[in-house]
Short mmCIF file of C-alpha atoms in Angstrom, two decimals:
data_model
loop_
_atom_site.label_atom_id
_atom_site.label_comp_id
_atom_site.label_asym_id
_atom_site.label_seq_id
_atom_site.Cartn_x
_atom_site.Cartn_y
_atom_site.Cartn_z
CA UNK A 1 0.00 0.00 0.00
CA UNK A 2 2.92 2.31 0.75
CA UNK A 3 4.21 1.80 -2.80
CA UNK A 4 0.81 2.73 -4.20
CA UNK A 5 0.71 5.96 -2.16
CA UNK A 6 4.21 6.79 -3.41
CA UNK A 7 3.08 6.09 -6.98
CA UNK A 8 0.07 8.41 -6.60
CA UNK A 9 2.26 11.13 -5.08
CA UNK A 10 4.76 10.91 -7.96
CA UNK A 11 1.99 11.12 -10.56
CA UNK A 12 0.41 14.08 -8.76
CA UNK A 13 3.78 15.82 -8.59
CA UNK A 14 4.28 15.22 -12.33
CA UNK A 15 0.86 16.76 -13.04
CA UNK A 16 1.73 19.83 -10.94
CA UNK A 17 5.07 20.21 -12.75
CA UNK A 18 3.30 20.17 -16.13
CA UNK A 19 0.92 22.90 -14.97
CA UNK A 20 3.83 25.00 -13.66
CA UNK A 21 5.70 24.49 -16.95
CA UNK A 22 2.71 25.76 -18.95
CA UNK A 23 2.41 28.75 -16.61
CA UNK A 24 6.12 29.55 -17.06
CA UNK A 25 5.91 29.26 -20.85
CA UNK A 26 2.91 31.59 -20.85
CA UNK A 27 4.83 34.09 -18.71
CA UNK A 28 7.90 34.14 -20.95
CA UNK A 29 5.85 34.34 -24.16
CA UNK A 30 4.41 37.65 -22.93
CA UNK A 31 7.44 39.05 -21.14
CA UNK A 32 10.16 38.11 -23.64
CA UNK A 33 8.21 39.01 -26.77
CA UNK A 34 9.60 41.89 -28.85
CA UNK A 35 8.23 45.28 -27.86
CA UNK A 36 6.45 46.47 -24.77
CA UNK A 37 4.30 43.69 -23.21
CA UNK A 38 2.03 46.35 -21.72
CA UNK A 39 1.18 47.55 -25.23
CA UNK A 40 0.46 43.94 -26.22
CA UNK A 41 -2.04 43.62 -23.37
CA UNK A 42 -3.56 47.08 -23.65
CA UNK A 43 -3.69 47.25 -27.44
CA UNK A 44 -1.86 49.56 -29.82
CA UNK A 45 -4.69 52.09 -29.72
CA UNK A 46 -4.45 52.47 -25.94
CA UNK A 47 -3.50 55.82 -24.45
CA UNK A 48 -0.09 56.29 -22.79
CA UNK A 49 -1.85 56.72 -19.44
CA UNK A 50 -3.63 53.38 -19.78
CA UNK A 51 -0.39 51.67 -20.84
CA UNK A 52 1.26 53.05 -17.69
CA UNK A 53 -1.60 51.59 -15.63
CA UNK A 54 -1.10 48.20 -17.28
CA UNK A 55 2.65 48.35 -16.64
CA UNK A 56 2.02 49.08 -12.96
CA UNK A 57 -0.79 46.51 -12.58
CA UNK A 58 1.22 43.66 -14.13
CA UNK A 59 4.59 44.77 -12.78
CA UNK A 60 6.17 45.36 -16.19
CA UNK A 61 8.14 48.25 -14.66
CA UNK A 62 9.97 45.76 -12.41
CA UNK A 63 12.87 43.35 -13.17
CA UNK A 64 11.80 40.13 -14.90
CA UNK A 65 12.73 37.86 -11.95
CA UNK A 66 10.53 39.97 -9.66
CA UNK A 67 7.74 39.86 -12.24
CA UNK A 68 8.00 36.07 -12.36
CA UNK A 69 7.66 35.81 -8.59
CA UNK A 70 4.64 38.15 -8.58
CA UNK A 71 3.07 36.24 -11.50
CA UNK A 72 3.42 32.83 -9.82
CA UNK A 73 2.29 34.23 -6.47
CA UNK A 74 -0.87 35.73 -7.98
CA UNK A 75 -1.49 32.58 -10.01
CA UNK A 76 -1.32 30.44 -6.88
CA UNK A 77 -3.75 32.76 -5.07
CA UNK A 78 -6.25 32.59 -7.95
CA UNK A 79 -5.50 36.05 -9.32
CA UNK A 80 -5.02 35.23 -13.00
CA UNK A 81 -5.28 38.79 -14.21
CA UNK A 82 -8.10 40.88 -15.61
CA UNK A 83 -9.92 40.26 -18.88
CA UNK A 84 -9.68 43.36 -21.05
CA UNK A 85 -12.70 42.35 -23.15
CA UNK A 86 -15.09 41.03 -20.50
CA UNK A 87 -13.94 43.54 -17.86
CA UNK A 88 -13.89 40.78 -15.24
CA UNK A 89 -11.28 38.63 -13.47
CA UNK A 90 -9.86 36.00 -15.84
CA UNK A 91 -10.51 33.09 -13.48
CA UNK A 92 -14.14 34.16 -13.02
CA UNK A 93 -14.69 34.36 -16.79
CA UNK A 94 -13.16 30.90 -17.27
CA UNK A 95 -15.04 29.23 -14.41
CA UNK A 96 -18.32 30.54 -15.83
CA UNK A 97 -17.63 28.68 -19.09
CA UNK A 98 -15.79 25.59 -17.78
CA UNK A 99 -18.90 23.60 -16.68
CA UNK A 100 -20.43 23.86 -20.16
CA UNK A 101 -17.22 22.59 -21.76
CA UNK A 102 -16.85 19.72 -19.28
CA UNK A 103 -20.49 18.72 -19.81
CA UNK A 104 -20.02 18.60 -23.57
CA UNK A 105 -16.58 16.98 -23.52
CA UNK A 106 -17.25 14.32 -20.89
CA UNK A 107 -20.52 13.32 -22.57
CA UNK A 108 -18.90 13.08 -26.01
CA UNK A 109 -15.89 11.21 -24.63
CA UNK A 110 -18.07 8.75 -22.68
CA UNK A 111 -20.16 7.97 -25.76
CA UNK A 112 -17.06 7.66 -27.97
CA UNK A 113 -15.41 5.27 -25.49
CA UNK A 114 -18.55 3.18 -24.98
CA UNK A 115 -19.28 2.82 -28.71
CA UNK A 116 -15.60 2.31 -29.55
CA UNK A 117 -15.17 -0.44 -26.96
CA UNK A 118 -18.40 -2.21 -27.92
CA UNK A 119 -17.79 -2.09 -31.68
CA UNK A 120 -14.13 -2.98 -31.18
CA UNK A 121 -15.11 -6.05 -29.16
CA UNK A 122 -17.74 -7.11 -31.71
CA UNK A 123 -15.49 -6.63 -34.75
CA UNK A 124 -12.60 -8.47 -33.06
CA UNK A 125 -14.78 -11.57 -32.76
CA UNK A 126 -15.45 -11.30 -36.50
CA UNK A 127 -12.01 -10.05 -37.50
CA UNK A 128 -11.25 -9.64 -41.22
CA UNK A 129 -14.88 -10.26 -42.18
CA UNK A 130 -16.96 -7.94 -44.36
CA UNK A 131 -18.70 -6.60 -41.24
CA UNK A 132 -15.31 -5.83 -39.66
CA UNK A 133 -14.13 -4.04 -42.80
CA UNK A 134 -17.36 -2.02 -43.06
CA UNK A 135 -17.30 -0.84 -39.43
CA UNK A 136 -13.63 0.12 -39.65
CA UNK A 137 -14.14 1.95 -42.94
CA UNK A 138 -17.09 3.97 -41.63
CA UNK A 139 -15.35 4.86 -38.35
CA UNK A 140 -12.14 5.93 -40.11
CA UNK A 141 -14.19 8.00 -42.54
CA UNK A 142 -15.70 9.98 -39.67
CA UNK A 143 -12.26 10.23 -38.03
CA UNK A 144 -10.80 11.79 -41.18
CA UNK A 145 -13.47 14.50 -41.34
CA UNK A 146 -12.47 17.90 -39.92
CA UNK A 147 -14.63 18.68 -36.88
CA UNK A 148 -15.92 21.93 -38.36
CA UNK A 149 -16.97 20.23 -41.63
CA UNK A 150 -18.82 17.42 -39.86
CA UNK A 151 -20.49 19.94 -37.55
CA UNK A 152 -21.67 22.02 -40.49
CA UNK A 153 -22.98 18.93 -42.30
CA UNK A 154 -24.97 17.85 -39.24
CA UNK A 155 -26.45 21.35 -38.92
CA UNK A 156 -27.28 21.39 -42.62
CA UNK A 157 -29.02 18.00 -42.50
CA UNK A 158 -30.63 17.88 -39.06
CA UNK A 159 -31.30 21.57 -38.42
CA UNK A 160 -32.09 23.02 -41.85
CA UNK A 161 -33.23 20.19 -44.15
CA UNK A 162 -34.77 18.19 -41.30
CA UNK A 163 -35.47 20.71 -38.50
CA UNK A 164 -35.11 18.17 -35.69
CA UNK A 165 -32.43 19.90 -33.60
CA UNK A 166 -31.41 23.50 -32.90
CA UNK A 167 -28.54 25.05 -34.85
CA UNK A 168 -26.75 26.16 -31.70
CA UNK A 169 -26.83 27.44 -28.16
CA UNK A 170 -27.11 25.56 -24.90
CA UNK A 171 -30.69 26.28 -23.83
CA UNK A 172 -33.67 28.17 -25.20
CA UNK A 173 -34.79 31.37 -23.52
CA UNK A 174 -37.87 31.17 -21.33
CA UNK A 175 -37.59 27.51 -20.32
CA UNK A 176 -39.01 26.95 -16.83
CA UNK A 177 -38.79 23.94 -14.54
CA UNK A 178 -35.74 21.82 -13.75
CA UNK A 179 -36.81 18.82 -15.85
CA UNK A 180 -37.65 20.99 -18.86
CA UNK A 181 -34.28 22.75 -18.61
CA UNK A 182 -32.37 19.46 -18.46
CA UNK A 183 -34.27 18.06 -21.46
CA UNK A 184 -33.72 21.29 -23.39
CA UNK A 185 -29.97 21.19 -22.72
CA UNK A 186 -29.82 17.54 -23.84
CA UNK A 187 -31.72 18.50 -27.01
CA UNK A 188 -29.12 21.20 -27.74
CA UNK A 189 -26.26 18.79 -26.98
CA UNK A 190 -27.22 16.15 -29.55
CA UNK A 191 -25.45 17.61 -32.60
CA UNK A 192 -22.21 18.86 -30.96
CA UNK A 193 -21.87 15.64 -28.94
CA UNK A 194 -22.50 13.57 -32.08
CA UNK A 195 -19.82 15.55 -33.93
CA UNK A 196 -17.13 14.90 -31.33
CA UNK A 197 -18.20 11.32 -30.57
CA UNK A 198 -18.07 10.21 -34.21
CA UNK A 199 -14.60 11.71 -34.66
CA UNK A 200 -13.01 10.24 -31.52
CA UNK A 201 -14.81 6.88 -31.57
CA UNK A 202 -12.51 5.46 -34.26
CA UNK A 203 -9.44 5.62 -32.02
CA UNK A 204 -11.07 3.53 -29.29
CA UNK A 205 -12.62 1.13 -31.79
CA UNK A 206 -9.32 0.34 -33.51
CA UNK A 207 -7.39 0.10 -30.25
CA UNK A 208 -9.97 -2.21 -28.63
CA UNK A 209 -10.20 -4.33 -31.77
CA UNK A 210 -6.43 -4.80 -32.02
CA UNK A 211 -5.96 -5.60 -28.33
CA UNK A 212 -8.98 -7.93 -28.35
CA UNK A 213 -7.61 -9.87 -31.33
CA UNK A 214 -4.40 -10.46 -29.37
CA UNK A 215 -6.28 -11.38 -26.18
CA UNK A 216 -8.61 -13.78 -28.01
CA UNK A 217 -5.57 -15.79 -29.10
CA UNK A 218 -4.41 -16.24 -25.49
CA UNK A 219 -4.35 -19.60 -23.76
CA UNK A 220 -6.93 -18.68 -21.12
CA UNK A 221 -9.43 -17.88 -23.89
CA UNK A 222 -8.89 -21.32 -25.45
CA UNK A 223 -9.43 -22.80 -22.00
CA UNK A 224 -12.72 -20.90 -21.65
CA UNK A 225 -13.82 -22.14 -25.09
CA UNK A 226 -12.91 -25.71 -24.14
CA UNK A 227 -15.08 -25.40 -21.03
CA UNK A 228 -18.02 -24.55 -23.27
CA UNK A 229 -18.59 -20.99 -22.05
CA UNK A 230 -20.90 -18.87 -24.22
CA UNK A 231 -19.15 -16.76 -26.86
CA UNK A 232 -20.59 -13.47 -25.55
CA UNK A 233 -19.38 -14.24 -22.04
CA UNK A 234 -15.89 -15.03 -23.29
CA UNK A 235 -15.71 -11.81 -25.30
CA UNK A 236 -17.33 -9.30 -22.95
CA UNK A 237 -16.36 -10.74 -19.56
CA UNK A 238 -13.01 -12.45 -19.94
CA UNK A 239 -11.33 -10.92 -23.01
CA UNK A 240 -12.67 -7.37 -22.78
CA UNK A 241 -11.53 -6.96 -19.17
CA UNK A 242 -7.92 -7.42 -20.28
CA UNK A 243 -8.37 -5.12 -23.27
CA UNK A 244 -9.61 -2.16 -21.22
CA UNK A 245 -6.18 -1.28 -19.81
CA UNK A 246 -4.78 0.54 -22.89
CA UNK A 247 -8.20 2.14 -23.47
CA UNK A 248 -8.05 3.76 -20.03
CA UNK A 249 -4.57 5.06 -20.82
CA UNK A 250 -5.76 6.53 -24.13
CA UNK A 251 -8.78 8.20 -22.51
CA UNK A 252 -6.53 10.15 -20.16
CA UNK A 253 -4.10 11.27 -22.84
CA UNK A 254 -6.82 12.10 -25.37
CA UNK A 255 -8.77 14.44 -23.10
CA UNK A 256 -6.55 17.33 -24.14
CA UNK A 257 -7.27 16.57 -27.81
CA UNK A 258 -10.99 16.56 -27.09
CA UNK A 259 -10.72 20.02 -25.54
CA UNK A 260 -8.75 21.20 -28.58
CA UNK A 261 -11.46 19.80 -30.85
CA UNK A 262 -14.03 21.68 -28.84
CA UNK A 263 -12.70 25.08 -29.93
CA UNK A 264 -14.26 24.99 -33.40
CA UNK A 265 -17.17 22.75 -32.40
CA UNK A 266 -18.29 25.12 -29.64
CA UNK A 267 -17.88 28.10 -31.95
CA UNK A 268 -19.95 26.54 -34.74
CA UNK A 269 -22.72 25.45 -32.37
CA UNK A 270 -22.55 28.66 -30.29
CA UNK A 271 -21.94 26.50 -27.22
CA UNK A 272 -21.01 28.76 -24.29
CA UNK A 273 -17.84 26.92 -23.27
CA UNK A 274 -14.10 27.50 -23.10
CA UNK A 275 -13.62 26.82 -26.80
CA UNK A 276 -15.80 29.71 -27.92
CA UNK A 277 -14.32 31.80 -25.10
CA UNK A 278 -10.82 31.20 -26.51
CA UNK A 279 -11.91 32.26 -29.99
CA UNK A 280 -13.37 35.48 -28.57
CA UNK A 281 -10.25 36.12 -26.48
CA UNK A 282 -7.95 35.69 -29.51
CA UNK A 283 -10.23 37.78 -31.73
CA UNK A 284 -10.23 40.72 -29.30
CA UNK A 285 -6.57 40.22 -28.27
CA UNK A 286 -7.50 39.55 -24.68
CA UNK A 287 -4.09 38.07 -23.83
CA UNK A 288 -4.64 37.61 -20.07
CA UNK A 289 -7.73 35.54 -20.88
CA UNK A 290 -5.89 33.53 -23.56
CA UNK A 291 -3.12 32.67 -21.10
CA UNK A 292 -5.68 31.79 -18.43
CA UNK A 293 -7.47 29.41 -20.80
CA UNK A 294 -4.19 27.69 -21.68
CA UNK A 295 -3.38 27.22 -18.00
CA UNK A 296 -6.88 25.90 -17.21
CA UNK A 297 -6.61 23.49 -20.16
CA UNK A 298 -3.28 22.28 -18.79
CA UNK A 299 -4.85 21.78 -15.36
CA UNK A 300 -7.79 19.78 -16.71
CA UNK A 301 -5.57 17.69 -19.01
CA UNK A 302 -3.00 16.99 -16.28
CA UNK A 303 -5.71 15.94 -13.84
CA UNK A 304 -7.28 13.62 -16.42
CA UNK A 305 -3.88 12.02 -17.05
CA UNK A 306 -3.38 11.67 -13.30
CA UNK A 307 -6.75 9.94 -12.89
CA UNK A 308 -5.97 7.63 -15.83
CA UNK A 309 -2.61 6.68 -14.29
CA UNK A 310 -4.23 5.88 -10.93
CA UNK A 311 -6.95 3.82 -12.62
CA UNK A 312 -4.30 1.98 -14.61
CA UNK A 313 -2.50 1.13 -11.40
CA UNK A 314 -5.71 -0.30 -9.94
CA UNK A 315 -6.86 -2.16 -13.07
CA UNK A 316 -3.62 -3.49 -14.57
CA UNK A 317 -2.67 -6.65 -12.60
CA UNK A 318 1.02 -6.21 -13.44
CA UNK A 319 1.22 -2.66 -12.04
CA UNK A 320 -1.09 -3.54 -9.15
CA UNK A 321 1.12 -6.47 -8.14
CA UNK A 322 4.20 -4.24 -8.04
CA UNK A 323 2.54 -1.43 -6.08
CA UNK A 324 0.17 -3.27 -3.76
CA UNK A 325 1.40 -6.85 -3.78
#
């Protein structure tokens, strides 16, 4: 048990170091860029008085090592700067949008993983058949589509030609009642979640299929077949359990890619999350907000990797035996 606690501590420390590294890179990008960083934050059209205020507020009139200490100190205390476009603290602006992004991303990722694992398990039992080839071809086709193109096609088909779903937004105005609000949000989520799920499902399908093919050729599977166990039980209970280990690892590492894919998806569907917030921040040159979004993305990604590592340690018998005994 002591080894497991040490393992968790090391993984947590690694996650913290990644977050600190992203924060440092963000600091040096602003402070070592050519020109006056205060002008970059305030905008070229800003008055000299306002630029002086920015220099004083962000400590640009101080030595760079002192600025770094102030930056990290404020970051640790939750003072991530002030959004020049939203006229609000950066952390507050991000936290207002983060739940919407997590709702969309976690739902899409859960569906992609579930479908990918199921179809991967089914196709592995019928490997190299026409059904296997068809499923792989369709999934790879969706994977090759750019997210923005697939999103636009879904809007064109299911919002304009067949007006079944809204073109964007998270919830209609004037909805009353908790149940009605939840159902309305789900209704708005269908197209953006479908977009992301179809794109990311192929990775889990192919990984599960490949691992399952290897597992199904193992000796313990032949033993289960010799005992006369049903085929479904062999596939979904015995073989799939061993194939889930690399899938868990991929889920943790892919979470950052899902957030990156959300930038255009949220913008196209007018979803009020961090992706659309980043587009607005870049458009209006709100650099404190851009940096804050990068840091928050690093935090979420690092935590997801940390959770995946801990789950791997609990699920993988080889790692579990070394850490727990």
